[in-house]
Amino acid sequence: MSDNDKTPEDTISDYESRLNDVLAEVEDPAVTDERASLELAGLEINRRDLMRTGVVAGAGAATGFAGSSLMTQSGHATSDDHFVEPGETDTYYGFWSGGHSGEVRVLGMPSMREIRRIPVFQRDGAVGYGHDEKTKQVLEEGGDMSSRHGLEWGDCHHPILSESGGDYDGKYLWINDKGGGRMARINLKYFETDAITDIPNMQACHGCSVQSPDTKYVYGVGEFREPVPNDGRNVDNPDKYWSTFTALNPESMDVEWQVRVSGNLDNADSGKNGRWAFATGYNKEAAFKVEGMTRDDRDYVKAFDVDAIESAIDSGNYRKVNGVKVLDGRKGSRLNSSGDPIVHYIPTPKSPHGCDVTPSGKYVTASGKLSPTVTIIDIEKIPKVDDPEDAIVGQPKVGQGPLHTTWDGRGHGYTTLFIDSKVTKWDIEEAVNAKKGSTKPVKGKVTVHYSPGHLQAAEAETTNPSGDWLVSLNKLSKDRFLPVGPIHPDNDQLIDISEDGTDKQGGMDLIADHPVHPEPHDCVIAHRDKINPKTTWEKSDYADEKPYVTPKDSEVNRTGDRSVHVKMSATRNQYGLRDFTVKEGDEVTITVTNIETTRDIIHGLAIPKHGINLAVAPQDTREVTFTADQPGVYWLYCTYFCSALHLEMRSRMIVEPRK
Amino acid sequence: MSDNDKTPEDTISDYESRLNDVLAEVEDPAVTDERASLELAGLEINRRDLMRTGVVAGAGAATGFAGSSLMTQSGHATSDDHFVEPGETDTYYGFWSGGHSGEVRVLGMPSMREIRRIPVFQRDGAVGYGHDEKTKQVLEEGGDMSSRHGLEWGDCHHPILSESGGDYDGKYLWINDKGGGRMARINLKYFETDAITDIPNMQACHGCSVQSPDTKYVYGVGEFREPVPNDGRNVDNPDKYWSTFTALNPESMDVEWQVRVSGNLDNADSGKNGRWAFATGYNKEAAFKVEGMTRDDRDYVKAFDVDAIESAIDSGNYRKVNGVKVLDGRKGSRLNSSGDPIVHYIPTPKSPHGCDVTPSGKYVTASGKLSPTVTIIDIEKIPKVDDPEDAIVGQPKVGQGPLHTTWDGRGHGYTTLFIDSKVTKWDIEEAVNAKKGSTKPVKGKVTVHYSPGHLQAAEAETTNPSGDWLVSLNKLSKDRFLPVGPIHPDNDQLIDISEDGTDKQGGMDLIADHPVHPEPHDCVIAHRDKINPKTTWEKSDYADEKPYVTPKDSEVNRTGDRSVHVKMSATRNQYGLRDFTVKEGDEVTITVTNIETTRDIIHGLAIPKHGINLAVAPQDTREVTFTADQPGVYWLYCTYFCSALHLEMRSRMIVEPRK
């Protein structure tokens, strides 16, 4: 039966039988088969309900599978470790992707409190993002669509921090847009999105990483294979479809080069010495439907040899496509000038998903997704071996549905098990020394609630992870929180990994549940000493770029028959102009400077009935241009509660009728 | 000197001298004058810094004024009371307004974890709000602007819950839009915004309340005086400016009637027997600038006699203005048929802000803002006294900058002090029996960080507040959290009020700080037993309104030369159509049903490069219409991580070129 002849029912049946094959290999079939088969049948179960009804009670007792109320506590961690006392600050910054909310979130850890939201691909009146001209321009630069909504939604997955010397340097954070093939940058001096690049030849930018130890490139991988040119012609020819690995310049945000690969790309990470970047992938079958995409038992980890790529670019072995230098890195089809491959394809079971380099930089791992294993690849071996599979040096069997792996700096990997709803802890070197498929390197498992995707430990992307806290980003929360309607929150769970216990949980302790607005995908956690934002703007940061309006400078200037420029200061508790007059149909530009110098004394400028709100922090200037198309009186007002007379902080805009 | 001749500098000077007059009355000038005068001078201070530098160390020791590290703990509350163990749920739902984020937030209490965001006046791709046709329509119904951005921003201040029998009934929550003069409703069965009304004759809808004990009306007050008609003519005639008190029908969301008042309106609350509604106000001077607005020492609490209003409406004593029945309730100018006023004006010092009815329904209180007092009005006396001031039965002096008051059900009021950065606790009946201006009814003060606006205790809007938890919504956070750039979060602080201590804090204990995205304004807290949302959609809820697409129903129908209707199901891990073809320029409608029945198995439908994301919960159907204006292949994909093969859950939309 060909791909195209299958009915949806055939696909479900295929999926079931394939996944059941995998499940047959599992150690605890009593529990996991029960759950997996129910899940396959669309009867996703609630573990605690099962415990209560006794369906898996015996199995639970036998295997250490337990609802939270029965959780074994190692005894070394309590809620107090998680609680940050009033007036004290958190130890870590956590940067969370906001998924299809199109934003990045900043959490304090270990308290898990959300301190800021940073809008990226979606307007947010709370901070005036997409309202004032500066941030509107950032959003618009990143849009390639005439449709207005094309500019105003994105799907953020993998936040990555800039590095210097292999450590977070607190300069930038990048975030992908899977919904639009874009990459955005947040300036960590001001915690504001300052650039968005629409990447050519890429429909869905998914995995991201930065070159390490020093960020000369930002890497984004194109997940969906897109026809090039994407003109709606010849759409059933697989050769017309491209997936590209892209390197951007971290400062200019321009695309430096792209590498076209075989199959789809998925997640990404970088080596520690600047030479290597990696991406997992699926659909080496180059199919258009899921049945074809998952047909084979192996797919590839792709190892990008950046030295070889740069050399090929220097040699001019690229083709310019839609303005970008593209190298052909398809399997077997492109060598650089010295004859070395620019991309190595390492076959890995089964649809390798998570791609994570160990802190030492010695190994890159691929979590098996449809295989219960993590594949460990020795990076130095990659260019040396004849058979790419010989670079695989370990393959521990960790559990069902392994998706992503993180590190504690003490030689352990922690892998999420989507199907088992667990985080499993395993020993890296033991796994390298053990037989492939061995479960012995596994040191313990902790149950999470439910179905984890990414996980991240503190400082885990550096060469020196902290080894104290880990967060499991769980896709389902079900009954963990007060019910809030059919759209449930996700559940981020905080796990203490500071001790290596000999209990079934390997010392891991589940500390706290935290509900989250859909759908955080991944996070990165940096020590507070490495992030040093400004707490007010400084005039020197932008003196050449934008004006500074004092009370004395506040005025209305007619700049044309149909245009007016209004300039005003803002300070407690008034604007530089208490009223001003424009004419119906005028294009009105308002420039407003917050002349306060004190931290946190922010002023807003809302224009009622015009859907505009500016957020102007101390010493900042913002500008907005709009058409005053309805005659009338509009009370511009301050939206940041600034003083006892905040309510009276207003300016009256009078729009006179034209005739 | 007239209002119009003053320079900004004059205004600052006036403001300082007026506020200093008030401050001269205060008990602890050593501390509060220091702080207030620094604040006036634009030098808002950090209390802990002052403590450290010794500026107020002595004063602090003398007055109980202390930074958090020196906080006196009553000893009965710890962080454990606040912490909700993994797997346990919170006791209360907290519904927070999101200020100029245009949303409502649902928190669990006492954990203070945000469980859901409910977008109201702003699109949110996370839950597809403003993306699918149904929610787009809700947003558009509430817009009166041709400008697209007029639809997509709002400023939410006061969330209010529907009541039956004087208790929260869990049916609806309403929220105002100050930025657009609108009122929105959230259906608490599905936690989704289901209606927005653009209120005529109102520029800024600010205070809100519901009729109690049974919600026959929803009240919204128009803060900014707006010319009627708002045509840009004759704008300096104060008589042309209206501020209106509006009653909406809770089911139809139509405006039932409006009452025009003197001065601006501010905050609102309702009596407990259905007859009375109240609003504070400012600017009885009918001025256009702050100097005029704050000239007089008294402004009014307005008491709306709903019985008298209904009788006047029945008698036809209204004027229809922009489609709405409007009664003239200006001071002294309108009587109902029996000669009774429909609005009573009770002069109150100085710019009365918070408006709060005691749980018993006996008193309405007005927090003085520029007066250090709370004014207590005996509601039954209002229609009986000749001199409205005789209805004032108490006026305790509570501290500097009193803004809002809430209740514990044990006879205490708790008032935020914006200038003092404290919450003060006072005894209601003691205040009624004491001399006006007495400080004796004050039972204690707790320092908050910093500058609190609203506060709310659990169940405080009912006749039976719980008396355990209180939240102070502080406008500034400054140094309380890791720095996150010039835009600081607000700080919601959780206070244990379960015991009446004799310490300086009156038994209040500050338990936890919680940072919040700008700018929550107010909240309402209901016991979990009173809110009963559905956790999946039910077909019966919408069978007549929208289709239900099964895998077999999935199909593409050309409905016209330029229009196509695509119908498909969604289930783990596929859509009903694996690909479909439309033509360039087609108006494409996609209808998608999530046929899962299991709670929390949500599917998304993202359309890359088109800025569209639908969120489809189990048994729900959503629809979107857009123009396929660019030929090409677009991989529609699932945005809610649903299964191990979530990544492969896609449908290929082929847009064929027209020629």
JSON list of N, CA and C in Angstrom, two decimals, chain A residues 460-490:
[
{"chain": "A", "resi": 460, "resn": "ALA", "atom": "N", "xyz": [23.24, 24.36, 32.28]},
{"chain": "A", "resi": 460, "resn": "ALA", "atom": "CA", "xyz": [23.55, 23.10, 31.60]},
{"chain": "A", "resi": 460, "resn": "ALA", "atom": "C", "xyz": [24.15, 23.29, 30.21]},
{"chain": "A", "resi": 461, "resn": "GLU", "atom": "N", "xyz": [24.04, 24.47, 29.61]},
{"chain": "A", "resi": 461, "resn": "GLU", "atom": "CA", "xyz": [24.62, 24.69, 28.29]},
{"chain": "A", "resi": 461, "resn": "GLU", "atom": "C", "xyz": [26.09, 25.12, 28.37]},
{"chain": "A", "resi": 462, "resn": "THR", "atom": "N", "xyz": [26.56, 25.36, 29.58]},
{"chain": "A", "resi": 462, "resn": "THR", "atom": "CA", "xyz": [27.96, 25.76, 29.74]},
{"chain": "A", "resi": 462, "resn": "THR", "atom": "C", "xyz": [28.83, 24.53, 29.96]},
{"chain": "A", "resi": 463, "resn": "THR", "atom": "N", "xyz": [30.13, 24.75, 30.11]},
{"chain": "A", "resi": 463, "resn": "THR", "atom": "CA", "xyz": [31.02, 23.63, 30.40]},
{"chain": "A", "resi": 463, "resn": "THR", "atom": "C", "xyz": [30.97, 23.24, 31.87]},
{"chain": "A", "resi": 464, "resn": "ASN", "atom": "N", "xyz": [30.21, 24.01, 32.66]},
{"chain": "A", "resi": 464, "resn": "ASN", "atom": "CA", "xyz": [30.21, 23.77, 34.10]},
{"chain": "A", "resi": 464, "resn": "ASN", "atom": "C", "xyz": [28.81, 23.91, 34.72]},
{"chain": "A", "resi": 465, "resn": "PRO", "atom": "N", "xyz": [27.94, 22.93, 34.45]},
{"chain": "A", "resi": 465, "resn": "PRO", "atom": "CA", "xyz": [26.58, 23.01, 34.99]},
{"chain": "A", "resi": 465, "resn": "PRO", "atom": "C", "xyz": [26.60, 23.04, 36.52]},
{"chain": "A", "resi": 466, "resn": "SER", "atom": "N", "xyz": [25.59, 23.68, 37.11]},
{"chain": "A", "resi": 466, "resn": "SER", "atom": "CA", "xyz": [25.57, 23.85, 38.57]},
{"chain": "A", "resi": 466, "resn": "SER", "atom": "C", "xyz": [25.21, 22.57, 39.30]},
{"chain": "A", "resi": 467, "resn": "GLY", "atom": "N", "xyz": [24.33, 21.75, 38.71]},
{"chain": "A", "resi": 467, "resn": "GLY", "atom": "CA", "xyz": [23.99, 20.49, 39.35]},
{"chain": "A", "resi": 467, "resn": "GLY", "atom": "C", "xyz": [23.07, 20.60, 40.55]},
{"chain": "A", "resi": 468, "resn": "ASP", "atom": "N", "xyz": [22.35, 21.71, 40.67]},
{"chain": "A", "resi": 468, "resn": "ASP", "atom": "CA", "xyz": [21.42, 21.81, 41.81]},
{"chain": "A", "resi": 468, "resn": "ASP", "atom": "C", "xyz": [19.95, 21.68, 41.41]},
{"chain": "A", "resi": 469, "resn": "TRP", "atom": "N", "xyz": [19.54, 22.41, 40.36]},
{"chain": "A", "resi": 469, "resn": "TRP", "atom": "CA", "xyz": [18.13, 22.43, 40.00]},
{"chain": "A", "resi": 469, "resn": "TRP", "atom": "C", "xyz": [17.91, 21.97, 38.57]},
{"chain": "A", "resi": 470, "resn": "LEU", "atom": "N", "xyz": [16.80, 21.32, 38.39]},
{"chain": "A", "resi": 470, "resn": "LEU", "atom": "CA", "xyz": [16.39, 20.87, 37.06]},
{"chain": "A", "resi": 470, "resn": "LEU", "atom": "C", "xyz": [14.90, 21.17, 36.92]},
{"chain": "A", "resi": 471, "resn": "VAL", "atom": "N", "xyz": [14.50, 21.57, 35.73]},
{"chain": "A", "resi": 471, "resn": "VAL", "atom": "CA", "xyz": [13.08, 21.79, 35.46]},
{"chain": "A", "resi": 471, "resn": "VAL", "atom": "C", "xyz": [12.63, 20.85, 34.35]},
{"chain": "A", "resi": 472, "resn": "SER", "atom": "N", "xyz": [11.52, 20.17, 34.59]},
{"chain": "A", "resi": 472, "resn": "SER", "atom": "CA", "xyz": [10.91, 19.31, 33.58]},
{"chain": "A", "resi": 472, "resn": "SER", "atom": "C", "xyz": [9.69, 20.05, 33.02]},
{"chain": "A", "resi": 473, "resn": "LEU", "atom": "N", "xyz": [9.69, 20.31, 31.72]},
{"chain": "A", "resi": 473, "resn": "LEU", "atom": "CA", "xyz": [8.61, 21.07, 31.10]},
{"chain": "A", "resi": 473, "resn": "LEU", "atom": "C", "xyz": [7.58, 20.07, 30.55]},
{"chain": "A", "resi": 474, "resn": "ASN", "atom": "N", "xyz": [6.52, 19.90, 31.34]},
{"chain": "A", "resi": 474, "resn": "ASN", "atom": "CA", "xyz": [5.54, 18.88, 31.03]},
{"chain": "A", "resi": 474, "resn": "ASN", "atom": "C", "xyz": [4.39, 19.44, 30.20]},
{"chain": "A", "resi": 475, "resn": "LYS", "atom": "N", "xyz": [4.01, 18.68, 29.20]},
{"chain": "A", "resi": 475, "resn": "LYS", "atom": "CA", "xyz": [3.04, 19.18, 28.22]},
{"chain": "A", "resi": 475, "resn": "LYS", "atom": "C", "xyz": [1.62, 19.14, 28.74]},
{"chain": "A", "resi": 476, "resn": "LEU", "atom": "N", "xyz": [1.34, 18.20, 29.61]},
{"chain": "A", "resi": 476, "resn": "LEU", "atom": "CA", "xyz": [-0.02, 18.06, 30.13]},
{"chain": "A", "resi": 476, "resn": "LEU", "atom": "C", "xyz": [-0.03, 18.32, 31.63]},
{"chain": "A", "resi": 477, "resn": "SER", "atom": "N", "xyz": [-1.11, 18.92, 32.11]},
{"chain": "A", "resi": 477, "resn": "SER", "atom": "CA", "xyz": [-1.23, 19.11, 33.56]},
{"chain": "A", "resi": 477, "resn": "SER", "atom": "C", "xyz": [-2.48, 18.40, 34.10]},
{"chain": "A", "resi": 478, "resn": "LYS", "atom": "N", "xyz": [-3.49, 18.28, 33.24]},
{"chain": "A", "resi": 478, "resn": "LYS", "atom": "CA", "xyz": [-4.72, 17.55, 33.63]},
{"chain": "A", "resi": 478, "resn": "LYS", "atom": "C", "xyz": [-5.29, 18.00, 34.97]},
{"chain": "A", "resi": 479, "resn": "ASP", "atom": "N", "xyz": [-5.10, 17.19, 36.01]},
{"chain": "A", "resi": 479, "resn": "ASP", "atom": "CA", "xyz": [-5.76, 17.45, 37.29]},
{"chain": "A", "resi": 479, "resn": "ASP", "atom": "C", "xyz": [-4.82, 18.07, 38.31]},
{"chain": "A", "resi": 480, "resn": "ARG", "atom": "N", "xyz": [-3.68, 18.60, 37.87]},
{"chain": "A", "resi": 480, "resn": "ARG", "atom": "CA", "xyz": [-2.70, 19.09, 38.85]},
{"chain": "A", "resi": 480, "resn": "ARG", "atom": "C", "xyz": [-3.05, 20.46, 39.42]},
{"chain": "A", "resi": 481, "resn": "PHE", "atom": "N", "xyz": [-3.94, 21.20, 38.75]},
{"chain": "A", "resi": 481, "resn": "PHE", "atom": "CA", "xyz": [-4.26, 22.54, 39.22]},
{"chain": "A", "resi": 481, "resn": "PHE", "atom": "C", "xyz": [-5.77, 22.72, 39.26]},
{"chain": "A", "resi": 482, "resn": "LEU", "atom": "N", "xyz": [-6.22, 23.80, 39.85]},
{"chain": "A", "resi": 482, "resn": "LEU", "atom": "CA", "xyz": [-7.65, 24.11, 39.79]},
{"chain": "A", "resi": 482, "resn": "LEU", "atom": "C", "xyz": [-8.07, 24.13, 38.32]},
{"chain": "A", "resi": 483, "resn": "PRO", "atom": "N", "xyz": [-9.23, 23.55, 38.00]},
{"chain": "A", "resi": 483, "resn": "PRO", "atom": "CA", "xyz": [-9.65, 23.54, 36.59]},
{"chain": "A", "resi": 483, "resn": "PRO", "atom": "C", "xyz": [-9.93, 24.95, 36.06]},
{"chain": "A", "resi": 484, "resn": "VAL", "atom": "N", "xyz": [-9.50, 25.19, 34.84]},
{"chain": "A", "resi": 484, "resn": "VAL", "atom": "CA", "xyz": [-9.61, 26.53, 34.25]},
{"chain": "A", "resi": 484, "resn": "VAL", "atom": "C", "xyz": [-10.17, 26.45, 32.83]},
{"chain": "A", "resi": 485, "resn": "GLY", "atom": "N", "xyz": [-11.10, 25.52, 32.60]},
{"chain": "A", "resi": 485, "resn": "GLY", "atom": "CA", "xyz": [-11.70, 25.39, 31.29]},
{"chain": "A", "resi": 485, "resn": "GLY", "atom": "C", "xyz": [-10.95, 24.39, 30.44]},
{"chain": "A", "resi": 486, "resn": "PRO", "atom": "N", "xyz": [-11.41, 24.22, 29.19]},
{"chain": "A", "resi": 486, "resn": "PRO", "atom": "CA", "xyz": [-10.85, 23.17, 28.33]},
{"chain": "A", "resi": 486, "resn": "PRO", "atom": "C", "xyz": [-9.39, 23.38, 27.92]},
{"chain": "A", "resi": 487, "resn": "ILE", "atom": "N", "xyz": [-8.92, 24.60, 27.93]},
{"chain": "A", "resi": 487, "resn": "ILE", "atom": "CA", "xyz": [-7.50, 24.84, 27.64]},
{"chain": "A", "resi": 487, "resn": "ILE", "atom": "C", "xyz": [-6.73, 24.77, 28.97]},
{"chain": "A", "resi": 488, "resn": "HIS", "atom": "N", "xyz": [-5.96, 23.70, 29.11]},
{"chain": "A", "resi": 488, "resn": "HIS", "atom": "CA", "xyz": [-5.22, 23.49, 30.36]},
{"chain": "A", "resi": 488, "resn": "HIS", "atom": "C", "xyz": [-3.85, 24.14, 30.28]},
{"chain": "A", "resi": 489, "resn": "PRO", "atom": "N", "xyz": [-3.31, 24.52, 31.42]},
{"chain": "A", "resi": 489, "resn": "PRO", "atom": "CA", "xyz": [-1.92, 24.99, 31.39]},
{"chain": "A", "resi": 489, "resn": "PRO", "atom": "C", "xyz": [-0.96, 23.82, 31.22]},
{"chain": "A", "resi": 490, "resn": "ASP", "atom": "N", "xyz": [0.26, 24.11, 30.82]},
{"chain": "A", "resi": 490, "resn": "ASP", "atom": "CA", "xyz": [1.32, 23.11, 30.93]},
{"chain": "A", "resi": 490, "resn": "ASP", "atom": "C", "xyz": [1.77, 23.07, 32.40]}
]
